[in-house]
Amino acid sequence: MKDFLEIWAEAFPDAVMQKLGVEVVWEPADELPAAKAAVAVEMRWEGEWQGRCVLVGAWQEIAQLMGEADAEEKKSKKAGMPDEQAAGRWRKWVRETLEGMMIPEQPKSIELLERPRGVPLVPCILRAGEMAVHLALVSEVKTKPDPEPVSQAAGAGSRAEDASLPPIQGTGNPGLDLLLDIEVDVSLRFGSRELAIRELLATGPGDVLELDRTITDPVDLVVGDKIVARGEVVLVNGNFGLRVTEVAEPRKCLESVRCLF
C-alpha cells in the first residue's frame, strides 16, 4: 500500500492541472521555500487516515499560483505577509484542490498556521506551465491501524461471544437445543468468605477482606450460580479477561443456563 506522500505526489499535481488547465509536475527539491513571508496551511485527518499534513510556501509564489501575482506583488513591497482575506483565499484554494484529488477521504479540517518549526520538512517544487512554486510538506498522516483481534478470553462481567470456539452440537433434547443461541451474562469469581452481619456493618474504606483463595489459585467463570469454567486472570486491552484452563462438561454448562429460567 502506498504511503501518504506517494499518494499526494500523484494526486495533488493532477488536481492542480485540472484547476489551472496547464501541465503540472511535482518534483523533489533541494531547497526549502523562502522563510520570509512563508505561509502554511494544515490539513488534518481523523478517519481511515489519521494525523496532519502541513503545506508551506512563500507567499509571492503562492499568489502567482492562484493568479493573484500582480496585485500581491504591489502589496508585498509594503507588507511581506498576506492580509486575512488573501490568506483565506489560499485556504479556499487548497480546499478546492483537495476536493479534486483522488484520495480515500477529505480532511476533517483545513486551517492556516504559522510556519512549523522543529519538525522535518520535505522540500518540493510544483511546476505549473512556466511557474515554479517552491513548497514543503510536513507529513504526519498514517493509515488507521487495524483493530486488534478479539481475544478468546471473555472479560469479567462480559457476554460470552467467541466465534473461534467450536460450536456445541445439538444435545438431542429439543428443549435444551432452544437455549444454544441465547446470550447470558458471565462473571469471574475470585473467591469468597463468610462475614457476620456485625463485621459487614463495621467494614469501611481502607479495610482489607481476605478471601478463601491464594493469588495462584484459578478463578471461576460463573453463569448464574453455576461454575462453567476456571482459569487464570489476564489483561485484554486494559480490561480483565480469563485464560480458560478447565471447562465443565457441555451438559453441565447447559444445566447452569437452564437454572436461570
CSV table of C-alpha atoms in Angstrom, one decimal:
chain,number,residue,atom,x,y,z
A,1,MET,CA,0.0,0.0,0.0
A,2,LYS,CA,1.3,3.5,-0.9
A,3,ASP,CA,2.0,5.9,1.9
A,4,PHE,CA,0.6,9.4,2.2
A,5,LEU,CA,3.5,11.2,0.4
A,6,GLU,CA,3.3,8.8,-2.6
A,7,ILE,CA,-0.4,9.3,-2.9
A,8,TRP,CA,0.0,13.1,-2.5
A,9,ALA,CA,2.8,13.3,-5.1
A,10,GLU,CA,0.4,11.7,-7.7
A,11,ALA,CA,-2.9,13.2,-6.8
A,12,PHE,CA,-2.0,16.8,-5.9
A,13,PRO,CA,-0.4,17.8,-9.3
A,14,ASP,CA,-3.3,16.1,-11.2
A,15,ALA,CA,-5.8,18.2,-9.3
A,16,VAL,CA,-3.8,21.4,-9.8
A,17,MET,CA,-3.6,20.6,-13.6
A,18,GLN,CA,-7.4,20.3,-13.7
A,19,LYS,CA,-7.8,23.5,-11.9
A,20,LEU,CA,-5.3,25.6,-13.9
A,21,GLY,CA,-5.6,23.8,-17.3
A,22,VAL,CA,-1.8,23.6,-17.8
A,23,GLU,CA,0.7,20.7,-17.4
A,24,VAL,CA,1.7,20.3,-13.8
A,25,VAL,CA,4.7,18.3,-12.4
A,26,TRP,CA,5.5,17.6,-8.7
A,27,GLU,CA,9.3,17.1,-8.1
A,28,PRO,CA,11.5,16.8,-5.1
A,29,ALA,CA,13.7,19.8,-4.4
A,30,ASP,CA,17.0,20.5,-2.6
A,31,GLU,CA,15.9,23.9,-1.0
A,32,LEU,CA,13.0,24.8,1.2
A,33,PRO,CA,10.7,27.8,0.4
A,34,ALA,CA,12.0,31.2,1.5
A,35,ALA,CA,11.4,31.6,5.2
A,36,LYS,CA,10.4,35.3,4.7
A,37,ALA,CA,6.7,35.7,4.1
A,38,ALA,CA,6.1,31.9,4.3
A,39,VAL,CA,2.6,30.8,4.8
A,40,ALA,CA,1.3,27.4,5.9
A,41,VAL,CA,-1.9,25.5,5.8
A,42,GLU,CA,-2.6,22.5,8.0
A,43,MET,CA,-4.8,19.6,6.8
A,44,ARG,CA,-6.0,17.2,9.5
A,45,TRP,CA,-7.5,13.7,9.0
A,46,GLU,CA,-9.3,11.7,11.7
A,47,GLY,CA,-10.8,8.8,9.7
A,48,GLU,CA,-9.1,6.0,7.8
A,49,TRP,CA,-6.2,8.5,7.5
A,50,GLN,CA,-5.1,9.9,10.9
A,51,GLY,CA,-2.8,12.8,11.5
A,52,ARG,CA,-1.9,16.1,9.8
A,53,CYS,CA,-0.2,17.4,6.7
A,54,VAL,CA,1.2,20.9,6.6
A,55,LEU,CA,1.8,22.6,3.2
A,56,VAL,CA,4.3,25.5,3.4
A,57,GLY,CA,5.1,28.0,0.7
A,58,ALA,CA,6.4,31.5,0.0
A,59,TRP,CA,3.5,33.9,-0.4
A,60,GLN,CA,4.7,35.6,-3.6
A,61,GLU,CA,4.9,32.3,-5.4
A,62,ILE,CA,1.6,31.1,-3.9
A,63,ALA,CA,-0.1,34.3,-5.1
A,64,GLN,CA,1.3,33.6,-8.6
A,65,LEU,CA,-0.1,30.1,-8.5
A,66,MET,CA,-3.5,31.5,-7.6
A,67,GLY,CA,-3.4,34.0,-10.3
A,68,GLU,CA,-3.0,37.0,-8.0
A,69,ALA,CA,0.6,37.8,-8.7
A,70,ASP,CA,0.1,41.4,-10.0
A,71,ALA,CA,-2.0,42.6,-7.1
A,72,GLU,CA,0.0,40.8,-4.5
A,73,GLU,CA,3.4,42.0,-5.8
A,74,LYS,CA,2.4,45.6,-5.0
A,75,LYS,CA,1.2,44.6,-1.6
A,76,SER,CA,4.3,42.5,-0.9
A,77,LYS,CA,6.6,45.6,-1.3
A,78,LYS,CA,4.8,47.1,1.7
A,79,ALA,CA,4.0,44.1,3.7
A,80,GLY,CA,5.6,40.7,3.4
A,81,MET,CA,2.6,38.6,4.6
A,82,PRO,CA,-0.8,38.4,3.0
A,83,ASP,CA,-3.7,40.0,4.7
A,84,GLU,CA,-6.5,38.0,6.3
A,85,GLN,CA,-8.7,37.9,3.2
A,86,ALA,CA,-5.8,36.8,0.9
A,87,ALA,CA,-4.8,34.1,3.4
A,88,GLY,CA,-8.5,32.9,3.4
A,89,ARG,CA,-8.4,32.7,-0.4
A,90,TRP,CA,-5.3,30.5,-0.2
A,91,ARG,CA,-7.1,28.2,2.3
A,92,LYS,CA,-10.1,28.0,0.0
A,93,TRP,CA,-7.8,27.3,-3.0
A,94,VAL,CA,-6.2,24.4,-1.1
A,95,ARG,CA,-9.7,23.0,-0.1
A,96,GLU,CA,-11.0,23.2,-3.7
A,97,THR,CA,-7.8,21.5,-4.9
A,98,LEU,CA,-8.2,18.7,-2.3
A,99,GLU,CA,-11.8,18.1,-3.4
A,100,GLY,CA,-10.4,17.4,-6.9
A,101,MET,CA,-7.8,14.9,-5.7
A,102,MET,CA,-8.3,11.2,-6.0
A,103,ILE,CA,-7.7,10.4,-2.3
A,104,PRO,CA,-9.5,8.0,0.1
A,105,GLU,CA,-11.1,10.8,2.1
A,106,GLN,CA,-11.1,14.5,2.5
A,107,PRO,CA,-9.5,16.1,5.6
A,108,LYS,CA,-11.7,17.0,8.5
A,109,SER,CA,-10.3,20.4,8.9
A,110,ILE,CA,-8.1,22.9,6.9
A,111,GLU,CA,-6.6,25.7,8.9
A,112,LEU,CA,-3.9,28.4,8.4
A,113,LEU,CA,-1.0,28.5,10.8
A,114,GLU,CA,2.5,29.8,11.2
A,115,ARG,CA,5.4,28.2,9.6
A,116,PRO,CA,6.1,25.0,11.6
A,117,ARG,CA,9.3,24.8,13.5
A,118,GLY,CA,11.2,21.9,14.9
A,119,VAL,CA,9.7,19.3,12.5
A,120,PRO,CA,11.2,17.8,9.4
A,121,LEU,CA,10.1,19.5,6.1
A,122,VAL,CA,10.1,17.7,2.8
A,123,PRO,CA,11.1,20.3,0.1
A,124,CYS,CA,9.5,20.0,-3.4
A,125,ILE,CA,8.7,22.1,-6.5
A,126,LEU,CA,5.4,22.4,-8.2
A,127,ARG,CA,5.9,23.2,-11.9
A,128,ALA,CA,2.8,24.6,-13.5
A,129,GLY,CA,3.4,25.8,-17.0
A,130,GLU,CA,6.1,28.4,-16.7
A,131,MET,CA,5.7,28.7,-12.9
A,132,ALA,CA,7.9,27.1,-10.4
A,133,VAL,CA,6.4,27.1,-6.9
A,134,HIS,CA,8.7,26.1,-4.1
A,135,LEU,CA,6.7,24.2,-1.4
A,136,ALA,CA,7.4,22.0,1.6
A,137,LEU,CA,5.4,19.3,3.3
A,138,VAL,CA,5.2,18.1,6.9
A,139,SER,CA,3.6,14.7,6.7
A,140,GLU,CA,2.4,13.1,9.8
A,141,VAL,CA,-0.5,11.2,8.2
A,142,LYS,CA,-0.8,7.5,8.8
A,143,THR,CA,-3.4,4.8,8.0
A,144,LYS,CA,-5.7,4.0,10.8
A,145,PRO,CA,-4.4,0.7,12.4
A,146,ASP,CA,-6.4,-2.4,12.0
A,147,PRO,CA,-8.3,-3.4,15.2
A,148,GLU,CA,-6.6,-6.0,17.3
A,149,PRO,CA,-8.1,-9.5,17.1
A,150,VAL,CA,-10.6,-10.3,19.7
A,151,SER,CA,-9.2,-12.4,22.5
A,152,GLN,CA,-10.7,-15.8,23.3
A,153,ALA,CA,-10.7,-14.7,26.9
A,154,ALA,CA,-14.1,-13.2,28.0
A,155,GLY,CA,-13.7,-10.1,30.2
A,156,ALA,CA,-15.2,-10.1,33.7
A,157,GLY,CA,-18.9,-9.4,33.5
A,158,SER,CA,-18.9,-9.5,29.7
A,159,ARG,CA,-21.1,-11.6,27.4
A,160,ALA,CA,-19.5,-14.9,26.1
A,161,GLU,CA,-19.0,-14.2,22.4
A,162,ASP,CA,-16.2,-16.0,20.6
A,163,ALA,CA,-16.8,-17.3,17.1
A,164,SER,CA,-13.4,-19.1,17.2
A,165,LEU,CA,-14.8,-21.6,19.7
A,166,PRO,CA,-16.2,-24.8,18.2
A,167,PRO,CA,-20.0,-24.8,18.0
A,168,ILE,CA,-21.8,-27.0,20.5
A,169,GLN,CA,-23.6,-29.8,18.8
A,170,GLY,CA,-27.3,-30.5,19.4
A,171,THR,CA,-28.0,-32.2,22.7
A,172,GLY,CA,-30.8,-34.4,21.4
A,173,ASN,CA,-33.1,-32.7,23.8
A,174,PRO,CA,-35.3,-30.2,21.8
A,175,GLY,CA,-35.9,-28.2,25.0
A,176,LEU,CA,-32.2,-27.6,25.6
A,177,ASP,CA,-31.4,-27.1,21.9
A,178,LEU,CA,-33.6,-24.0,22.0
A,179,LEU,CA,-31.1,-22.5,24.5
A,180,LEU,CA,-28.0,-22.7,22.4
A,181,ASP,CA,-28.3,-19.3,20.8
A,182,ILE,CA,-29.3,-17.4,23.9
A,183,GLU,CA,-26.8,-14.9,25.3
A,184,VAL,CA,-26.1,-15.0,29.0
A,185,ASP,CA,-24.1,-12.8,31.4
A,186,VAL,CA,-20.9,-14.4,32.7
A,187,SER,CA,-18.8,-13.2,35.6
A,188,LEU,CA,-15.5,-14.0,37.3
A,189,ARG,CA,-15.4,-15.1,41.0
A,190,PHE,CA,-12.1,-14.6,42.7
A,191,GLY,CA,-13.1,-16.1,46.0
A,192,SER,CA,-15.5,-15.8,48.9
A,193,ARG,CA,-15.7,-15.7,52.7
A,194,GLU,CA,-18.4,-15.6,55.3
A,195,LEU,CA,-18.9,-12.5,57.4
A,196,ALA,CA,-21.2,-11.9,60.4
A,197,ILE,CA,-23.6,-9.0,59.9
A,198,ARG,CA,-21.7,-7.2,62.7
A,199,GLU,CA,-18.4,-7.5,60.7
A,200,LEU,CA,-20.1,-6.4,57.4
A,201,LEU,CA,-21.6,-3.3,59.0
A,202,ALA,CA,-18.2,-2.4,60.5
A,203,THR,CA,-16.5,-2.6,57.2
A,204,GLY,CA,-15.2,0.8,55.9
A,205,PRO,CA,-12.9,2.3,53.4
A,206,GLY,CA,-9.3,1.0,53.7
A,207,ASP,CA,-10.3,-2.3,55.3
A,208,VAL,CA,-8.9,-5.4,53.6
A,209,LEU,CA,-11.0,-8.6,53.4
A,210,GLU,CA,-9.1,-11.8,52.9
A,211,LEU,CA,-10.8,-14.4,50.6
A,212,ASP,CA,-10.5,-18.1,50.7
A,213,ARG,CA,-8.1,-18.4,47.8
A,214,THR,CA,-4.4,-17.5,47.1
A,215,ILE,CA,-3.3,-15.4,44.1
A,216,THR,CA,-2.1,-18.6,42.4
A,217,ASP,CA,-5.5,-20.4,42.6
A,218,PRO,CA,-7.7,-20.4,39.4
A,219,VAL,CA,-10.7,-18.1,39.4
A,220,ASP,CA,-14.3,-19.3,38.5
A,221,LEU,CA,-16.3,-18.4,35.4
A,222,VAL,CA,-19.8,-18.3,36.7
A,223,VAL,CA,-23.2,-18.3,34.9
A,224,GLY,CA,-26.0,-17.7,37.4
A,225,ASP,CA,-24.7,-19.6,40.4
A,226,LYS,CA,-23.0,-22.4,38.4
A,227,ILE,CA,-19.3,-22.7,37.7
A,228,VAL,CA,-18.8,-23.4,33.9
A,229,ALA,CA,-15.0,-23.0,33.7
A,230,ARG,CA,-11.9,-22.0,35.6
A,231,GLY,CA,-8.8,-20.2,34.5
A,232,GLU,CA,-6.1,-17.6,35.0
A,233,VAL,CA,-6.8,-13.8,35.1
A,234,VAL,CA,-5.2,-11.9,32.2
A,235,LEU,CA,-5.3,-8.4,30.8
A,236,VAL,CA,-7.0,-7.9,27.4
A,237,ASN,CA,-6.7,-4.3,26.0
A,238,GLY,CA,-6.6,-2.9,29.5
A,239,ASN,CA,-9.6,-5.0,30.7
A,240,PHE,CA,-9.7,-8.1,32.9
A,241,GLY,CA,-10.0,-11.4,31.0
A,242,LEU,CA,-9.8,-15.1,31.6
A,243,ARG,CA,-7.4,-17.7,30.1
A,244,VAL,CA,-9.5,-20.8,30.4
A,245,THR,CA,-7.8,-23.9,31.8
A,246,GLU,CA,-10.7,-26.0,32.9
A,247,VAL,CA,-14.1,-26.4,31.3
A,248,ALA,CA,-17.2,-28.1,32.7
A,249,GLU,CA,-18.9,-30.8,30.6
A,250,PRO,CA,-21.3,-29.2,27.9
A,251,ARG,CA,-24.3,-30.7,29.5
A,252,LYS,CA,-23.4,-29.2,32.9
A,253,CYS,CA,-23.0,-25.9,31.2
A,254,LEU,CA,-26.4,-26.2,29.7
A,255,GLU,CA,-27.9,-27.1,33.1
A,256,SER,CA,-26.4,-23.9,34.5
A,257,VAL,CA,-28.1,-21.9,31.8
A,258,ARG,CA,-31.4,-23.7,32.4
A,259,CYS,CA,-31.3,-22.7,36.0
A,260,LEU,CA,-31.6,-19.1,35.0
A,261,PHE,CA,-35.1,-19.5,33.7
